[in-house]
Coordinates of C-alpha atoms in Angstrom, one line a residue:
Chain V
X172 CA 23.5 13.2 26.9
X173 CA 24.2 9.6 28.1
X174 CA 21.5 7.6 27.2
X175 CA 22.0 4.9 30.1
X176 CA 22.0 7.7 33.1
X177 CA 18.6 5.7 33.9
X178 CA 17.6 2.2 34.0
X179 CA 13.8 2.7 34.1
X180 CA 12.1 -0.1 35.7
X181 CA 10.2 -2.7 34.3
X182 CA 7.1 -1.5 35.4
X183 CA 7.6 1.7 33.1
X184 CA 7.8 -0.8 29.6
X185 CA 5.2 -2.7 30.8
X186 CA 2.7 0.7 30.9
X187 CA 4.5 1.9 27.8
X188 CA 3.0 -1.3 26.0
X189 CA -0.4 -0.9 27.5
X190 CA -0.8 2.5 25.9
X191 CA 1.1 1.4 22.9
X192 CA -1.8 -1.0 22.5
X193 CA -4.5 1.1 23.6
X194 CA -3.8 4.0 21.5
X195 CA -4.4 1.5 18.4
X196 CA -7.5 0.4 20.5
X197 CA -9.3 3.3 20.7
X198 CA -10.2 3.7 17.1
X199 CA -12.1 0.7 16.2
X200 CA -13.6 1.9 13.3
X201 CA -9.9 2.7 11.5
X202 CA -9.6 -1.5 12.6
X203 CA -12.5 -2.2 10.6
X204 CA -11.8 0.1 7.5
X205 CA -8.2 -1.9 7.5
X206 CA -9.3 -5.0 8.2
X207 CA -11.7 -4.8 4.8
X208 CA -8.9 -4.0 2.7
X209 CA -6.7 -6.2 4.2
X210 CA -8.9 -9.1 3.4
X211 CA -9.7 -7.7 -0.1
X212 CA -6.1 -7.4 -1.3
X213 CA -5.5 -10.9 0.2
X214 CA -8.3 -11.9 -2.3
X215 CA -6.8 -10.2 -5.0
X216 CA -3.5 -11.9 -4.3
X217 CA -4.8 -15.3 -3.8
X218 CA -6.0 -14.9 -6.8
X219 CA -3.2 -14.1 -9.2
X220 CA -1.3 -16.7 -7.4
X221 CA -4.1 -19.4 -8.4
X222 CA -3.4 -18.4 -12.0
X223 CA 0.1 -19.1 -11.5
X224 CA -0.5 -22.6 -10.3
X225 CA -2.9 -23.1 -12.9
X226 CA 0.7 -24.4 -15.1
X227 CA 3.0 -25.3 -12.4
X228 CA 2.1 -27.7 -9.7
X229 CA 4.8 -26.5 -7.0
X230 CA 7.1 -23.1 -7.3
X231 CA 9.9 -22.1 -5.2
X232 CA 9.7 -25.2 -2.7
X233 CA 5.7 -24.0 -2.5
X234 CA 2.1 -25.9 -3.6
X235 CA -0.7 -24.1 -4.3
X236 CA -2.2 -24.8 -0.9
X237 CA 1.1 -23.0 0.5
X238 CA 1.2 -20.3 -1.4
X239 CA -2.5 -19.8 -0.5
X240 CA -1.5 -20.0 3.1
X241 CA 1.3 -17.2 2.8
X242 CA -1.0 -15.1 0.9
X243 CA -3.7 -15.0 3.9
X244 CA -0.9 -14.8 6.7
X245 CA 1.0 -12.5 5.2
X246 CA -2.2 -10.1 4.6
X247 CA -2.6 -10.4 8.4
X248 CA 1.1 -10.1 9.5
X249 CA 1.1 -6.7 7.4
X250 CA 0.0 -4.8 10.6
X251 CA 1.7 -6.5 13.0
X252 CA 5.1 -5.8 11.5
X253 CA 3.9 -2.5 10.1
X254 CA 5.2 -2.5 6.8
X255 CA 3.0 0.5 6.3
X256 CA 1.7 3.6 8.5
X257 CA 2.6 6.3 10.5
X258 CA 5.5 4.7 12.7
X259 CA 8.1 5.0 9.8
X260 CA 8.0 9.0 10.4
X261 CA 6.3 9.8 13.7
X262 CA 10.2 10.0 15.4
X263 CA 11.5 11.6 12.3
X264 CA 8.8 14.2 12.5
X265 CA 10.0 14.9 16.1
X266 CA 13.5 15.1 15.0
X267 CA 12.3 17.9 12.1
X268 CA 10.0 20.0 15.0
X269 CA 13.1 19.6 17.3
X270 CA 10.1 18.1 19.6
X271 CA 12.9 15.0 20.0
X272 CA 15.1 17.8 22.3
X273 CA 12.4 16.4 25.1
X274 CA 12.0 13.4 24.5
X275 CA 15.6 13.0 25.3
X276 CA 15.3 15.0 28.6
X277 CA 12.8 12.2 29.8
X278 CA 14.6 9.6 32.0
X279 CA 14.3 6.6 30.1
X280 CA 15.8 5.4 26.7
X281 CA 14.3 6.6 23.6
X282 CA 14.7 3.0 21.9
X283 CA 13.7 1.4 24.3
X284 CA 10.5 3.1 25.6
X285 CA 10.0 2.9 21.8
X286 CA 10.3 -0.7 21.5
X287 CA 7.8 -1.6 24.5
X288 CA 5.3 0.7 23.0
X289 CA 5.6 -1.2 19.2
X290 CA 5.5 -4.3 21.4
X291 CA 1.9 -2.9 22.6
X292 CA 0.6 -1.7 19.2
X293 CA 1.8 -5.5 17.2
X294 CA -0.1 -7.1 19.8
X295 CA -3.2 -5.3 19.1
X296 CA -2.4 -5.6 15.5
X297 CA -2.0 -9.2 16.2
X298 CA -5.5 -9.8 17.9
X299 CA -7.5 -7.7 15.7
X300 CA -5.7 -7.1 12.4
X301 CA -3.9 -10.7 11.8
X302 CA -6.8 -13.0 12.8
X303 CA -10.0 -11.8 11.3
X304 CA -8.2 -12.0 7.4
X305 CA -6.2 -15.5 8.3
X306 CA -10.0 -16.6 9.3
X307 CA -12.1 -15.4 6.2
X308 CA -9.1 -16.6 3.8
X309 CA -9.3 -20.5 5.6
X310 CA -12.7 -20.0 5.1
X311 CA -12.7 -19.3 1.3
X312 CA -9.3 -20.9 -0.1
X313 CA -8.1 -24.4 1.2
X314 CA -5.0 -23.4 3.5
X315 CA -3.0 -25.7 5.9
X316 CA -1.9 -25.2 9.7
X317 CA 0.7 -26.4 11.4
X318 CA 0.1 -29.8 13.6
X319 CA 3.1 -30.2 15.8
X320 CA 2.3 -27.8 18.8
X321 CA 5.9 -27.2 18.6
X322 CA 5.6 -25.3 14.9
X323 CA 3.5 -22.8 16.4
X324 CA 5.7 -22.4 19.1
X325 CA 8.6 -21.8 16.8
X326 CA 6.1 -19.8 15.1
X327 CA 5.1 -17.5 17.7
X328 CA 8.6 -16.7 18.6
X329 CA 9.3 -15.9 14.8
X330 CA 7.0 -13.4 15.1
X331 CA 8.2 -11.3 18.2
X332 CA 11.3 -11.5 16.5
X333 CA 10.0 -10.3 13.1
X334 CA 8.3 -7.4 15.2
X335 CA 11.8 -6.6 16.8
X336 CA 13.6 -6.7 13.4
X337 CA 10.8 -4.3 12.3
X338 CA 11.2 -1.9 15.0
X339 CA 14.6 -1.3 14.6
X340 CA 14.8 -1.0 10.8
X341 CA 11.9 1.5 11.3
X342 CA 14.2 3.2 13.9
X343 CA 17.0 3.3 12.2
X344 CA 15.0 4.8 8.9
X345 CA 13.2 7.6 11.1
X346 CA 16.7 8.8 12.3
X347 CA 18.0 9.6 9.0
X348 CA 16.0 13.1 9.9
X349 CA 19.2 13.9 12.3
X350 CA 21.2 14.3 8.7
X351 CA 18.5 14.8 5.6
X352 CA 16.4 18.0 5.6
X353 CA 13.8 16.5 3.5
X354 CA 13.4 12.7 4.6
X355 CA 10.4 11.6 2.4
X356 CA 11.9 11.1 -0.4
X357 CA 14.3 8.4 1.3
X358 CA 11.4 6.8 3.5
X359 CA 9.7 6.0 0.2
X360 CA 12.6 4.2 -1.0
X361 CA 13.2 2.4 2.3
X362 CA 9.1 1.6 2.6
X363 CA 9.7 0.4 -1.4
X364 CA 12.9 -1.6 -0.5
X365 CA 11.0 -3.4 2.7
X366 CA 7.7 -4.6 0.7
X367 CA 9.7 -5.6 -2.1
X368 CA 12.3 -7.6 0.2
X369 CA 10.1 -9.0 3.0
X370 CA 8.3 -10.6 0.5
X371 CA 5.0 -8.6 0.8
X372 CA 4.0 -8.4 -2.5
X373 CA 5.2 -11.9 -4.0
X374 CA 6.8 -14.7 -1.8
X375 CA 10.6 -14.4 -2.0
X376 CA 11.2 -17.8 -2.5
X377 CA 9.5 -17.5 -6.1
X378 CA 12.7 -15.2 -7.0
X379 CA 15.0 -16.6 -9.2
X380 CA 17.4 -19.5 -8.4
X381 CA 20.7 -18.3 -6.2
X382 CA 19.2 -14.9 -5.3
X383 CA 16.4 -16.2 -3.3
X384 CA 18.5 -17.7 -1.2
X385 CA 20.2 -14.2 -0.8
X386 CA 17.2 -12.2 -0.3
X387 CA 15.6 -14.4 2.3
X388 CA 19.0 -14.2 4.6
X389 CA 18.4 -10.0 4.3
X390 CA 16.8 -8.7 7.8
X391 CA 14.0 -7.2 5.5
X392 CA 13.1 -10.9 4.9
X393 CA 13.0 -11.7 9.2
X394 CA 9.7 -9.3 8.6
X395 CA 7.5 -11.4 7.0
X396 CA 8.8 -14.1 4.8
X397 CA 10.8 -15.7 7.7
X398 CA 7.7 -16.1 10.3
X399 CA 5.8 -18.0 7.3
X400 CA 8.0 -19.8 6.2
X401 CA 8.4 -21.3 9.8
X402 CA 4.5 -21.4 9.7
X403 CA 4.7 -23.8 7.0
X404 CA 8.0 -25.7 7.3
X405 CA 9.9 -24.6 4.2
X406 CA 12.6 -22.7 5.9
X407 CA 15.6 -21.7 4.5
X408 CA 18.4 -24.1 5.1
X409 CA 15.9 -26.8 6.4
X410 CA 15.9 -25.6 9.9
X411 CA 13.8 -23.8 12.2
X412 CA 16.4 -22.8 14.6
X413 CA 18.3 -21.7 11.5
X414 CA 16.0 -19.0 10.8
X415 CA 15.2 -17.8 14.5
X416 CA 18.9 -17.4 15.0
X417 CA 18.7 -15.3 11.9
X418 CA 16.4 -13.3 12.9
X419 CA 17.5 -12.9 16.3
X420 CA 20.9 -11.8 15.1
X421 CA 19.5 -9.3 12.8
X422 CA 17.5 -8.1 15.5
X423 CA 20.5 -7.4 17.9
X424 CA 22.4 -5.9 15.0
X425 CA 19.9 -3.5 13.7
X426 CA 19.3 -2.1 17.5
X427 CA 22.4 -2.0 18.5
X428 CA 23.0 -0.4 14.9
X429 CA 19.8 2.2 15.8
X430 CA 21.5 3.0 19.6
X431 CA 24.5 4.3 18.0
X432 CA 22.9 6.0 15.2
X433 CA 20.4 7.8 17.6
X434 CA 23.7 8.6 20.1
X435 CA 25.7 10.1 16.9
X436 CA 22.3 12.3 15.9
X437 CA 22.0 13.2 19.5
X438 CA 25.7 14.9 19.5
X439 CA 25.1 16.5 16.6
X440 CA 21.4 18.1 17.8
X441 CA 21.3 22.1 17.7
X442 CA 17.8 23.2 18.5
X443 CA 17.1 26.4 17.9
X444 CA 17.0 28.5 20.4
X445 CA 19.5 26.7 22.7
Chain J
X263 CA -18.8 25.8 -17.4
X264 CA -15.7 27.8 -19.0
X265 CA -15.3 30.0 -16.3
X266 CA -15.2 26.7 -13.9
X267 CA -12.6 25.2 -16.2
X268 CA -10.7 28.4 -16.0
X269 CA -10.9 28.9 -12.1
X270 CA -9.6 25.0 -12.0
X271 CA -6.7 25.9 -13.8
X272 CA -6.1 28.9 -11.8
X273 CA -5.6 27.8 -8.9
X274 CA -4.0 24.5 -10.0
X275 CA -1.4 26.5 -11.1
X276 CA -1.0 28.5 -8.2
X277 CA -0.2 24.5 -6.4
X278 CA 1.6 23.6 -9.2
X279 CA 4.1 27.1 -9.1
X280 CA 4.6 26.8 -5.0
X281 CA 6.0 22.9 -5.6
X282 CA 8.2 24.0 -8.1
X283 CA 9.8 26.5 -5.9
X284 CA 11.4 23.1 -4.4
X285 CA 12.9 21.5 -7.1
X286 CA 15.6 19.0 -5.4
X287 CA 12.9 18.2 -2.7
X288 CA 10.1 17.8 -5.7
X289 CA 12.7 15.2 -7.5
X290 CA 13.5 12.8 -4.8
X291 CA 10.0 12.6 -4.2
X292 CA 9.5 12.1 -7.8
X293 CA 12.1 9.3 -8.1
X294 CA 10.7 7.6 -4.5
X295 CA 7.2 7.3 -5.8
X296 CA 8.5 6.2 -9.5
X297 CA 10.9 3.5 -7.4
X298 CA 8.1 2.7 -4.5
X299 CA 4.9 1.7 -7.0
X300 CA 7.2 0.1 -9.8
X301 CA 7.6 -2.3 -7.3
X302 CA 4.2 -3.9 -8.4
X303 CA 6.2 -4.6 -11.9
X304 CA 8.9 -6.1 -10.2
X305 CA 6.6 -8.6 -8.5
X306 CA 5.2 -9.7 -12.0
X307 CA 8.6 -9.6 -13.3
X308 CA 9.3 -12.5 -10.5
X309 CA 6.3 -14.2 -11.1
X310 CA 7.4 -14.9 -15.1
X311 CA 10.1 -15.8 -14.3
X312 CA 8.2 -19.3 -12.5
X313 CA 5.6 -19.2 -15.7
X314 CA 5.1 -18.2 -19.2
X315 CA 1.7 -16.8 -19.4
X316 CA -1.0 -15.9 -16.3
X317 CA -4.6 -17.2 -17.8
X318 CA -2.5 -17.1 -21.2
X319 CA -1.6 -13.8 -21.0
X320 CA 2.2 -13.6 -21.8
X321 CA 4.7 -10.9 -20.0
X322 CA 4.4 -8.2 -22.8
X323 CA 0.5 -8.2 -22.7
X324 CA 0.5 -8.5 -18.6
X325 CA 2.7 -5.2 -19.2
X326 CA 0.6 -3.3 -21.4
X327 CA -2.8 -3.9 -18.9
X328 CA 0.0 -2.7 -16.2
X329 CA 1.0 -0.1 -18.2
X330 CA -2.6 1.5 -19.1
X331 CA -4.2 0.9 -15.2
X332 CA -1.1 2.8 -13.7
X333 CA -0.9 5.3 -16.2
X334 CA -4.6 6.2 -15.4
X335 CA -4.2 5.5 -11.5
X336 CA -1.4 8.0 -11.7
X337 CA -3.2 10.6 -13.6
X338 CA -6.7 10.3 -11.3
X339 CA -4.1 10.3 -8.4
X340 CA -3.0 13.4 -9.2
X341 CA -6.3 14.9 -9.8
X342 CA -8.3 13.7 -6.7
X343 CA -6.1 11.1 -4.5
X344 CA -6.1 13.8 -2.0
X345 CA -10.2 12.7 -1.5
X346 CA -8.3 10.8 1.1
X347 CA -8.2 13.4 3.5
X348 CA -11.6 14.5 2.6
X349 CA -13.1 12.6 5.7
X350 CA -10.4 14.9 7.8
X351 CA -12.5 18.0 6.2
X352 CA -15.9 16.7 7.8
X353 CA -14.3 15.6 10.8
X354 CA -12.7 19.1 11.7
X355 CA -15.8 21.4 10.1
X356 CA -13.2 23.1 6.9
X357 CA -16.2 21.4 5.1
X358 CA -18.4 24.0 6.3
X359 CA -15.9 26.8 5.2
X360 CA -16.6 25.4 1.7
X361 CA -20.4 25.3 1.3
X362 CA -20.2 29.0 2.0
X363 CA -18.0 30.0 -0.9
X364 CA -19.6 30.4 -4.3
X365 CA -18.1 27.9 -6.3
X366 CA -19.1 24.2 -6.5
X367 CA -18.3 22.1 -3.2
X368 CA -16.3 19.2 -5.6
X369 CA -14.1 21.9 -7.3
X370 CA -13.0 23.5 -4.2
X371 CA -12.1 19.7 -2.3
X372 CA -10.5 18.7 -6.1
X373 CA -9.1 21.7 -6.4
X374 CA -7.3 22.1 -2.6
X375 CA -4.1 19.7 -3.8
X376 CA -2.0 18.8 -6.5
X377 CA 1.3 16.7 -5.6
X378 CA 2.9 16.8 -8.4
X379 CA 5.5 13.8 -7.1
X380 CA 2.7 11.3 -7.7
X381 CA 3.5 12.1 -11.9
X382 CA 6.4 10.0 -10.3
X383 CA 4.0 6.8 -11.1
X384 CA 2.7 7.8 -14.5
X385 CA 6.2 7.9 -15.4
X386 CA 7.2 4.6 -14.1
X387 CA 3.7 3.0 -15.8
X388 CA 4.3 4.9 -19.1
X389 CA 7.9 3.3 -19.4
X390 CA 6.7 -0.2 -18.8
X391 CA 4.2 0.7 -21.5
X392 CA 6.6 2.0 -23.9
X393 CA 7.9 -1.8 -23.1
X394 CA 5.0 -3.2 -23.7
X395 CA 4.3 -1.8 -27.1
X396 CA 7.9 -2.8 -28.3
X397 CA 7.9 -6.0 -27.0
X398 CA 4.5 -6.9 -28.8
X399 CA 4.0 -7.3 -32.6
X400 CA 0.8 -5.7 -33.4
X401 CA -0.4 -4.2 -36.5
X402 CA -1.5 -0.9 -35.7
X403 CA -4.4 0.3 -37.0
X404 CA -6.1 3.8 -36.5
X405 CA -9.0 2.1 -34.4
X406 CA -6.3 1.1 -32.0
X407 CA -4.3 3.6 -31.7
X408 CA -7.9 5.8 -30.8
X409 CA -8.3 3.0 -28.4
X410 CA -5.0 3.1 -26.7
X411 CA -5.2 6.9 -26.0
X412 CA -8.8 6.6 -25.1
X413 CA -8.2 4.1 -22.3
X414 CA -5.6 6.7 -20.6
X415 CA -8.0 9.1 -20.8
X416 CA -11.2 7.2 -20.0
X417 CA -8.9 5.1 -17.3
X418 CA -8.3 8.4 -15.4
X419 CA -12.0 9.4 -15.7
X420 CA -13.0 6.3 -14.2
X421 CA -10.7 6.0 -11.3
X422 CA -11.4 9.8 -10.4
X423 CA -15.1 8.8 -10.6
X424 CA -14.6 6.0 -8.3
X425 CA -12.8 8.2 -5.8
X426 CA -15.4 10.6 -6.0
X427 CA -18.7 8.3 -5.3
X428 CA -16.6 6.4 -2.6
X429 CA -16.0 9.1 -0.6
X430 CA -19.2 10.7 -0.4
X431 CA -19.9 8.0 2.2
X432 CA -17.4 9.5 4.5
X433 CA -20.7 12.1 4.7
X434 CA -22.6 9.1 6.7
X435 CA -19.6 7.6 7.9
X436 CA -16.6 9.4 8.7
X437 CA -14.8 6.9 11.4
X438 CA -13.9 3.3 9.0
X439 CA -13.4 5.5 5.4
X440 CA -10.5 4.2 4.6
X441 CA -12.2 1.1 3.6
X442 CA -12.6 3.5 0.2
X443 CA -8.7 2.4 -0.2
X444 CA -9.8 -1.3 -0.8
X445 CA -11.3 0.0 -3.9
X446 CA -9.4 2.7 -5.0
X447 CA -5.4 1.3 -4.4
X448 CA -6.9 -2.3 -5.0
X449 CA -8.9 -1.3 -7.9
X450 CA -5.3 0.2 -9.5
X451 CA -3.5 -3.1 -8.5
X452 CA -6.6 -5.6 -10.1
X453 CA -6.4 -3.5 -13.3
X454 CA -2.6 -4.7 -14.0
X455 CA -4.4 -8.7 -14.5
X456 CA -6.3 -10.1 -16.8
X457 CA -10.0 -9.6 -15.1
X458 CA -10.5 -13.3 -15.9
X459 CA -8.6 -14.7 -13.3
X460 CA -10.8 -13.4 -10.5
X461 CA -13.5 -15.0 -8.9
X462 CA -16.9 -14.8 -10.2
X463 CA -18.1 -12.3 -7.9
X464 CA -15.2 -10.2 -8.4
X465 CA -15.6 -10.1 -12.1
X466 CA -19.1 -9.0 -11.8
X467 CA -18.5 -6.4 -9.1
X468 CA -15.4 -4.5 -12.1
X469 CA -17.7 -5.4 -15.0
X470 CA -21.3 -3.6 -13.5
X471 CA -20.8 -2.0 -10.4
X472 CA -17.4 -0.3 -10.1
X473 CA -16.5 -0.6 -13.6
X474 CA -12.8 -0.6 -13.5
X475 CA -12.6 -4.3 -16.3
X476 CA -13.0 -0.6 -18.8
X477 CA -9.8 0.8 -17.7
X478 CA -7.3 -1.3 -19.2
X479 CA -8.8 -5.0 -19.4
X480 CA -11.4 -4.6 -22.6
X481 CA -8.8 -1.6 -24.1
X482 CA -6.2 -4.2 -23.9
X483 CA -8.2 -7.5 -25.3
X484 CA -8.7 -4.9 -28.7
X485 CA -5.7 -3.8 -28.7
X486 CA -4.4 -7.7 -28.9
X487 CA -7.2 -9.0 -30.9
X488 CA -8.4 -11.2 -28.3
X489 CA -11.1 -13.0 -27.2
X490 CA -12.8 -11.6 -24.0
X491 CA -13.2 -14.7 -22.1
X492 CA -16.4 -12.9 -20.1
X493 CA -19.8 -12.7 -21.0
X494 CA -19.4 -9.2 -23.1
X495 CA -17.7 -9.1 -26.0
X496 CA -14.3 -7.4 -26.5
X497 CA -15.4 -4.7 -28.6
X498 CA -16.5 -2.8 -25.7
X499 CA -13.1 -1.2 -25.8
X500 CA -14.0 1.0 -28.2
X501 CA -16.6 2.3 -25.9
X502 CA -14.7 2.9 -22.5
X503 CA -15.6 7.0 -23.3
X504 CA -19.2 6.3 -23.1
X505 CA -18.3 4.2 -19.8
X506 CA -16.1 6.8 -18.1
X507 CA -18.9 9.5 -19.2
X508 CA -21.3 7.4 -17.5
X509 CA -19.5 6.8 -14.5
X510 CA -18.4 10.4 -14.3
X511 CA -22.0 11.4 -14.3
X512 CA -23.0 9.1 -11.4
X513 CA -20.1 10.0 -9.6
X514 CA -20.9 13.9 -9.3
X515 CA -25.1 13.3 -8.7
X516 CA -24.0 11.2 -5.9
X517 CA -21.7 13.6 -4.8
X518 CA -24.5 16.8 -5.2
X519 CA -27.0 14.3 -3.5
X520 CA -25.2 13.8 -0.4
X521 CA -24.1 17.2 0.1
X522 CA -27.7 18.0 -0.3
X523 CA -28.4 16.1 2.9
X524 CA -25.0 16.7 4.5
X525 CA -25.2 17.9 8.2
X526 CA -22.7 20.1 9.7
X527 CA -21.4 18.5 13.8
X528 CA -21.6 22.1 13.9
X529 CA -25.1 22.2 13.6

């Protein structure tokens, strides 16, 4: 079925956000329960990165201060590029059901219907997940913001691309259900591959020498590690437009990657019962 | 208490034969969790490689706390983890369904999963033990070999307890519950440090209220002859037993108490 029959208005991905954002809107209370553990694993963090500063004054390019300031953001970025939760497998679920047989019949374009409603649910993630922990971190550790209005410009735009990069990597991971029977077993690996590599649990900059460098030029860096490290200044190569362009071509890849995945899967699609 | 014991195993085993009818599936799973939570390891592998010692802790003794806490997460995991969907129970009235069986409401919910893929952890926490304890010259002695295998055993105990007082709040609050997680997947990850590295408040909250600085931390500072750098001396690693006994205890009045007072939606 050709994907493109339809060019959907821009009306439709406009709504498609709104519920995006007010399905995550309507249960406050799962907010709140996140929101705690958020900000208690961000205290946990902070820290064990303290005691690493105890002997070393700077590590990886990174002060204490800094790494105090990637420990807070990245606890509140967590949502917004959803490095966890139920998007990595809701479309691979579909695909297992044979539910996806109408959501293709739908006039408009599976990726990107999907993309405006992720666009919906990292904005409510951003108001009400990524603030609140950034806040009550500031308020217990010593961080540092930006000055130039210009940084958080840059900044902003780092993370609607990191939220793009996301998407598609999530994309492409849920459509390995056209081709493995059992997919869980792979989505742990890829969910293990993406906290390990977008510098969720430690910064990726405190990896050893040459392979920093490597790991941070990886799209599973563009998730995270990229928007802070714009946030602070310390980006790789020295240059803000550097990383944007990064993560803009990794974007652009990695959809365009997920289109023809999801048009090979589509071909080979037998539901049962015709 | 026997026949309990024996119905446990009963249909424990019933869980355990239906996974095992899916070998290959059972495996990757096994080999995804092993991969996904050794990832904490990796993160303190990157970290020594910027430092030589956390609070004077050096990679080897870091690894055997690790090695201990995940062990036990693992293990409790296993056991209860599936509390986790316990709120889901109240939520949707299968509660109910339980309080009218005659066996005890906690053995039913404990009882109603087993995944054996989350051994998948244990397996990845035992290796980085078994590195641990190569790594590390220590003269062995009987008392700390007792204190070694205690502290799996205890660990376990104390995480399941944990789980188990948490989530009776879910019968007052059913809607923010997964606030339980801060405690339960935090608890496993503040285990693999040196408690003295935390803030004040933090310390006191593992040392008195949720006691999780008995899991690995005072098995550990025995283990290693060391000093325990808090206000109670190190040789309460012998008595983590007494501690998870204790906690166990707590865990299942608090448990019987609230379903005591627990209202079904259904009225």
């Amino acid at each position: 079925m050709p994907l493109d029959r339809h060019r959907p208005p821009v009306r439709l991905h406009w709504e498609l956000a709104r519920r995006g954002f007010r399905r995550y809107a309507a249960y406050p209370g799962a907010t709140i329960a996140g929101l705690f553990t958020n900000t208690f694993f961000g205290l946990l963090i902070a820290y064990v990165l303290l005691a690493v500063y105890e002997t070393r004054v700077e590590v990886g390019g990174y002060d204490v201060v800094e790494a105090v300031t990637y420990v807070w953001l990245g606890q509140g970025l967590l949502s917004v590029v959803a490095s966890f939760g139920p998007t990595w497998s809701e479309l691979a679920l579909r695909i297992r059901s044979g539910d996806i047989a109408t959501d293709l019949q739908r006039p408009l374009d599976l990726q990107a219907a999907g993309l405006a409603q992720d666009a919906g649910r990292a904005f409510y993630q951003l108001l009400f997940r990524a603030l609140p922990p950034f806040v009550v971190g500031g308020l217990v550790f010593e961080i540092t913001l930006p000055d130039d209005p210009m940084r958080w410009l840059a900044f902003a735009l780092s993370v609607v691309l990191a939220v793009a990069v996301s998407f598609a990597i999530r994309f492409l991971v849920n459509l390995w259900a056209f081709w493995l029977l059992d997919y869980r077993g792979s989505l742990a690996l890829a969910m293990a591959t993406t906290s390990l590599l977008s510098g969720m649990v430690v910064p990726l900059v405190y990896f050893p020498g040459g392979l920093a460098d490597v790991v941070r030029a990886l799209p599973f860096a563009s998730m995270l590690q990229a928007p802070i490290d714009v946030f602070l200044g310390e980006e790789l190569g020295g240059s803000t437009l550097v990383v944007l362009a990064l993560q803009l071509l990794w974007a652009v890849l990695l959809l365009g990657l997920g289109r023809a995945l999801l048009a090979a899967g589509t071909r080979k699609l037998v539901v049962q019962g015709g | 208490m026997g026949d309990l014991a024996g119905i446990y195993a009963r249909l424990i085993g019933a869980r355990v034969r239906s996974q095992l009818e899916y070998r290959a599936s059972l495996a990757l799973q096994f080999v995804g969790m092993a991969v996904l939570t050794g990832i904490d390891f990796v993160a303190i592998l990157v970290l020594f490689e910027n430092v030589d010692a956390l609070d004077g802790w050096r990679l080897e003794e870091i690894a055997l706390l690790y090695g201990i806490a995940t062990i036990s997460f693992a293990l409790s995991d296993l056991a209860v983890g599936h509390l986790d969907l316990f709120p889901q129970m109240i939520r949707d009235g299968t509660f109910d369904q339980i309080l009218v069986r005659p066996l005890p409401s906690l053995l039913q919910v404990v009882a109603s999963d087993f995944s054996l893929r989350r051994l998948g952890k244990a397996l990845q926490g035992l290796a980085v033990l078994v590195f641990a304890l190569t790594q590390l010259e220590l003269d062995w002695t009987a008392g700390k070999v007792f204190v070694l295998v205690a502290a799996v055993i205890a660990g376990t105990v104390i995480y399941a307890a944990v789980w188990v007082a948490l989530a009776t709040v879910a019968f007052w609050i059913v809607d923010a519950i997964e606030f339980v997680n801060a405690f339960t997947y935090g608890g496993s990850y503040l285990s693999q440090y040196p408690i003295t590295i935390f803030g004040r408040w933090l310390r006191g909250l593992v040392l008195f209220v949720l006691p999780l600085a008995f899991v690995a931390y005072f098995p550990a500072l025995v283990i290693l002859d060391r000093e325990s750098g808090l206000a109670l001396p190190a040789e309460l690693g012998y008595l983590t037993s007494l501690v998870a006994a204790g906690t166990a205890l707590v865990a299942v009045s608090a448990w019987n108490g609230a379903v005591r007072h627990y209202r079904s939606a259904g009225g």
